[in-house]
Amino acid sequence: MATWREWLRRLVPGSAASETPVLRACVPPDHLVVAIGDIHGRRDLFEQLWRQIETRAQGSDSRHRTLVFLGDYVDRGPESAQLVDRLLQGFDGFDCVFLKGNHEEALLQFLSNASIGTTWENFGGVATLNSYGIAHGSGANWPDTRAAFAMALPEAHLTFYKNLRLHHAVGDYLFVHAGLRPYVRLEDQVEHDLLWIREEFLESDANFGQMVVHGHTPTRQPVLRHNRIGIDTGACHTGKLTALVLEGRERHLLST
């Protein structure tokens, strides 16, 4: 498994490509939408970012306010369970949309099939187990760990993981964890691509019909292209958690 320094070196270099003004997407009038990138168990960073979002919202007159979380709440960082507890509390003045990430898919797969334990471990799953009070040290076997995890997992958390959405649209924006397969209609997209796709989506110049806002692929800086905006800035290792604030045709970036 790569060290965090090796992982950081593999971050995709960010870009900030300019866009033609007439192509700028918008959200409906009277809407404030905030998309939040991959948190990965860093509740501390999320609390910092939430304070920035609250401050930004105080300057808005929009009545319809939505937080869209792009998935990957768990793994790698130390407070996956504590983060989910916080998310379940809700946020005054905001509706919440929680999308599913590939790491939540791995967690659910592990609950059903202990044999993927080593794969989940490579994704940072042991950090999630630890956050629920489950130790998986040398000599431990995955079936026993799975059973202990299933016992420790609060019902509200299991319901949260099982009910995560695959995508969400507001105005000219489409929010998804990883991206879309080019030239495939949204209704024909398969879940695996929505949670895992990389190069075919990232390198595409296709018009997806809406501006796609996504996480999944970490970059040093948010990436703004004519057809997509990527806001996974590798929070679990870089300390930089990013949010995209949308209001009318305006867009702003916040980060820790």
PDB file of N, CA, C and O in Angstrom, residues 7 10-12 38 72 102 177-179 196-199 201-202 214-221 223 228 230-234:
ATOM      1  N   TRP A   7       1.275   8.660  -2.382  1.00  0.00           N
ATOM      2  CA  TRP A   7      -0.079   8.971  -2.868  1.00  0.00           C
ATOM      3  C   TRP A   7      -0.160  10.431  -3.288  1.00  0.00           C
ATOM      4  O   TRP A   7      -0.704  10.751  -4.333  1.00  0.00           O
ATOM      5  N   ARG A  10       1.173  11.343  -6.605  1.00  0.00           N
ATOM      6  CA  ARG A  10       0.369  10.887  -7.730  1.00  0.00           C
ATOM      7  C   ARG A  10      -0.847  11.769  -7.977  1.00  0.00           C
ATOM      8  O   ARG A  10      -1.621  11.499  -8.888  1.00  0.00           O
ATOM      9  N   LEU A  11      -1.029  12.792  -7.163  1.00  0.00           N
ATOM     10  CA  LEU A  11      -2.160  13.679  -7.379  1.00  0.00           C
ATOM     11  C   LEU A  11      -2.113  14.247  -8.790  1.00  0.00           C
ATOM     12  O   LEU A  11      -1.062  14.646  -9.292  1.00  0.00           O
ATOM     13  N   VAL A  12      -3.262  14.293  -9.431  1.00  0.00           N
ATOM     14  CA  VAL A  12      -3.333  14.835 -10.776  1.00  0.00           C
ATOM     15  C   VAL A  12      -3.102  16.332 -10.698  1.00  0.00           C
ATOM     16  O   VAL A  12      -3.754  17.019  -9.911  1.00  0.00           O
ATOM     17  N   ASP A  38     -14.656  15.135  -1.387  1.00  0.00           N
ATOM     18  CA  ASP A  38     -14.414  13.905  -0.635  1.00  0.00           C
ATOM     19  C   ASP A  38     -13.799  14.228   0.734  1.00  0.00           C
ATOM     20  O   ASP A  38     -12.714  14.798   0.813  1.00  0.00           O
ATOM     21  N   ASP A  72     -17.643   9.509  -0.561  1.00  0.00           N
ATOM     22  CA  ASP A  72     -16.381   9.174   0.105  1.00  0.00           C
ATOM     23  C   ASP A  72     -16.276   9.883   1.453  1.00  0.00           C
ATOM     24  O   ASP A  72     -15.389  10.702   1.693  1.00  0.00           O
ATOM     25  N   ASN A 102     -17.271   5.482  -4.126  1.00  0.00           N
ATOM     26  CA  ASN A 102     -16.783   4.108  -4.256  1.00  0.00           C
ATOM     27  C   ASN A 102     -16.340   3.531  -2.912  1.00  0.00           C
ATOM     28  O   ASN A 102     -16.387   2.320  -2.708  1.00  0.00           O
ATOM     29  N   HIS A 177     -20.387  11.331  -8.015  1.00  0.00           N
ATOM     30  CA  HIS A 177     -19.121  11.103  -7.315  1.00  0.00           C
ATOM     31  C   HIS A 177     -17.925  11.124  -8.261  1.00  0.00           C
ATOM     32  O   HIS A 177     -17.003  11.917  -8.084  1.00  0.00           O
ATOM     33  N   ALA A 178     -17.907  10.227  -9.239  1.00  0.00           N
ATOM     34  CA  ALA A 178     -16.709  10.051 -10.061  1.00  0.00           C
ATOM     35  C   ALA A 178     -16.815  10.711 -11.430  1.00  0.00           C
ATOM     36  O   ALA A 178     -15.840  11.285 -11.927  1.00  0.00           O
ATOM     37  N   GLY A 179     -17.962  10.608 -12.075  1.00  0.00           N
ATOM     38  CA  GLY A 179     -18.116  11.153 -13.415  1.00  0.00           C
ATOM     39  C   GLY A 179     -19.097  10.337 -14.228  1.00  0.00           C
ATOM     40  O   GLY A 179     -19.828   9.493 -13.687  1.00  0.00           O
ATOM     41  N   TRP A 196     -16.658   5.020 -10.114  1.00  0.00           N
ATOM     42  CA  TRP A 196     -15.262   4.636 -10.304  1.00  0.00           C
ATOM     43  C   TRP A 196     -14.580   5.257 -11.517  1.00  0.00           C
ATOM     44  O   TRP A 196     -13.343   5.243 -11.595  1.00  0.00           O
ATOM     45  N   ILE A 197     -15.316   5.752 -12.484  1.00  0.00           N
ATOM     46  CA  ILE A 197     -14.695   6.149 -13.751  1.00  0.00           C
ATOM     47  C   ILE A 197     -13.624   7.217 -13.536  1.00  0.00           C
ATOM     48  O   ILE A 197     -13.747   8.070 -12.659  1.00  0.00           O
ATOM     49  N   ARG A 198     -12.585   7.158 -14.362  1.00  0.00           N
ATOM     50  CA  ARG A 198     -11.559   8.195 -14.310  1.00  0.00           C
ATOM     51  C   ARG A 198     -11.215   8.681 -15.727  1.00  0.00           C
ATOM     52  O   ARG A 198     -11.841   9.592 -16.224  1.00  0.00           O
ATOM     53  N   GLU A 199     -10.183   8.104 -16.341  1.00  0.00           N
ATOM     54  CA  GLU A 199      -9.602   8.709 -17.535  1.00  0.00           C
ATOM     55  C   GLU A 199     -10.613   8.978 -18.635  1.00  0.00           C
ATOM     56  O   GLU A 199     -10.584  10.049 -19.257  1.00  0.00           O
ATOM     57  N   PHE A 201     -13.658   9.705 -18.594  1.00  0.00           N
ATOM     58  CA  PHE A 201     -14.429  10.900 -18.263  1.00  0.00           C
ATOM     59  C   PHE A 201     -13.534  12.128 -18.171  1.00  0.00           C
ATOM     60  O   PHE A 201     -13.819  13.172 -18.784  1.00  0.00           O
ATOM     61  N   LEU A 202     -12.443  12.021 -17.445  1.00  0.00           N
ATOM     62  CA  LEU A 202     -11.597  13.182 -17.181  1.00  0.00           C
ATOM     63  C   LEU A 202     -10.986  13.758 -18.452  1.00  0.00           C
ATOM     64  O   LEU A 202     -10.788  14.970 -18.559  1.00  0.00           O
ATOM     65  N   HIS A 214     -17.910  16.894  -9.656  1.00  0.00           N
ATOM     66  CA  HIS A 214     -17.518  15.565  -9.188  1.00  0.00           C
ATOM     67  C   HIS A 214     -16.349  15.635  -8.221  1.00  0.00           C
ATOM     68  O   HIS A 214     -15.671  16.654  -8.084  1.00  0.00           O
ATOM     69  N   GLY A 215     -16.117  14.514  -7.560  1.00  0.00           N
ATOM     70  CA  GLY A 215     -14.943  14.314  -6.717  1.00  0.00           C
ATOM     71  C   GLY A 215     -14.145  13.150  -7.254  1.00  0.00           C
ATOM     72  O   GLY A 215     -13.860  13.065  -8.433  1.00  0.00           O
ATOM     73  N   HIS A 216     -13.735  12.237  -6.350  1.00  0.00           N
ATOM     74  CA  HIS A 216     -13.137  10.938  -6.690  1.00  0.00           C
ATOM     75  C   HIS A 216     -11.678  10.997  -7.109  1.00  0.00           C
ATOM     76  O   HIS A 216     -10.857  10.216  -6.628  1.00  0.00           O
ATOM     77  N   THR A 217     -11.325  11.878  -8.018  1.00  0.00           N
ATOM     78  CA  THR A 217      -9.946  11.958  -8.485  1.00  0.00           C
ATOM     79  C   THR A 217      -9.276  13.167  -7.847  1.00  0.00           C
ATOM     80  O   THR A 217      -9.604  14.311  -8.178  1.00  0.00           O
ATOM     81  N   PRO A 218      -8.326  12.953  -6.925  1.00  0.00           N
ATOM     82  CA  PRO A 218      -7.728  14.082  -6.210  1.00  0.00           C
ATOM     83  C   PRO A 218      -6.795  14.897  -7.101  1.00  0.00           C
ATOM     84  O   PRO A 218      -6.034  14.352  -7.903  1.00  0.00           O
ATOM     85  N   THR A 219      -6.881  16.195  -6.947  1.00  0.00           N
ATOM     86  CA  THR A 219      -6.011  17.133  -7.655  1.00  0.00           C
ATOM     87  C   THR A 219      -5.497  18.159  -6.659  1.00  0.00           C
ATOM     88  O   THR A 219      -6.110  18.398  -5.621  1.00  0.00           O
ATOM     89  N   ARG A 220      -4.376  18.776  -6.982  1.00  0.00           N
ATOM     90  CA  ARG A 220      -3.802  19.753  -6.063  1.00  0.00           C
ATOM     91  C   ARG A 220      -4.685  20.975  -5.911  1.00  0.00           C
ATOM     92  O   ARG A 220      -4.735  21.599  -4.853  1.00  0.00           O
ATOM     93  N   GLN A 221      -5.365  21.335  -6.984  1.00  0.00           N
ATOM     94  CA  GLN A 221      -6.291  22.460  -6.985  1.00  0.00           C
ATOM     95  C   GLN A 221      -7.582  21.998  -7.652  1.00  0.00           C
ATOM     96  O   GLN A 221      -7.559  21.065  -8.468  1.00  0.00           O
ATOM     97  N   VAL A 223     -10.385  21.623 -10.364  1.00  0.00           N
ATOM     98  CA  VAL A 223     -10.243  21.651 -11.817  1.00  0.00           C
ATOM     99  C   VAL A 223     -11.530  22.180 -12.434  1.00  0.00           C
ATOM    100  O   VAL A 223     -12.602  21.625 -12.217  1.00  0.00           O
ATOM    101  N   ARG A 228     -16.853  20.105 -16.894  1.00  0.00           N
ATOM    102  CA  ARG A 228     -16.822  19.483 -15.574  1.00  0.00           C
ATOM    103  C   ARG A 228     -16.039  20.345 -14.594  1.00  0.00           C
ATOM    104  O   ARG A 228     -15.192  21.174 -14.991  1.00  0.00           O
ATOM    105  N   GLY A 230     -14.006  19.505 -10.955  1.00  0.00           N
ATOM    106  CA  GLY A 230     -13.556  18.515  -9.985  1.00  0.00           C
ATOM    107  C   GLY A 230     -13.111  19.195  -8.704  1.00  0.00           C
ATOM    108  O   GLY A 230     -12.290  20.116  -8.743  1.00  0.00           O
ATOM    109  N   ILE A 231     -13.639  18.734  -7.551  1.00  0.00           N
ATOM    110  CA  ILE A 231     -13.313  19.417  -6.294  1.00  0.00           C
ATOM    111  C   ILE A 231     -12.782  18.463  -5.218  1.00  0.00           C
ATOM    112  O   ILE A 231     -12.855  18.775  -4.024  1.00  0.00           O
ATOM    113  N   ASP A 232     -12.242  17.312  -5.617  1.00  0.00           N
ATOM    114  CA  ASP A 232     -11.547  16.464  -4.649  1.00  0.00           C
ATOM    115  C   ASP A 232     -10.101  16.938  -4.575  1.00  0.00           C
ATOM    116  O   ASP A 232      -9.332  16.727  -5.510  1.00  0.00           O
ATOM    117  N   THR A 233      -9.744  17.585  -3.476  1.00  0.00           N
ATOM    118  CA  THR A 233      -8.377  18.077  -3.313  1.00  0.00           C
ATOM    119  C   THR A 233      -7.599  17.272  -2.271  1.00  0.00           C
ATOM    120  O   THR A 233      -6.700  17.784  -1.608  1.00  0.00           O
ATOM    121  N   GLY A 234      -7.949  15.989  -2.145  1.00  0.00           N
ATOM    122  CA  GLY A 234      -7.151  15.078  -1.332  1.00  0.00           C
ATOM    123  C   GLY A 234      -7.141  15.406   0.151  1.00  0.00           C
ATOM    124  O   GLY A 234      -6.102  15.286   0.806  1.00  0.00           O
TER     125      GLY A 234
END
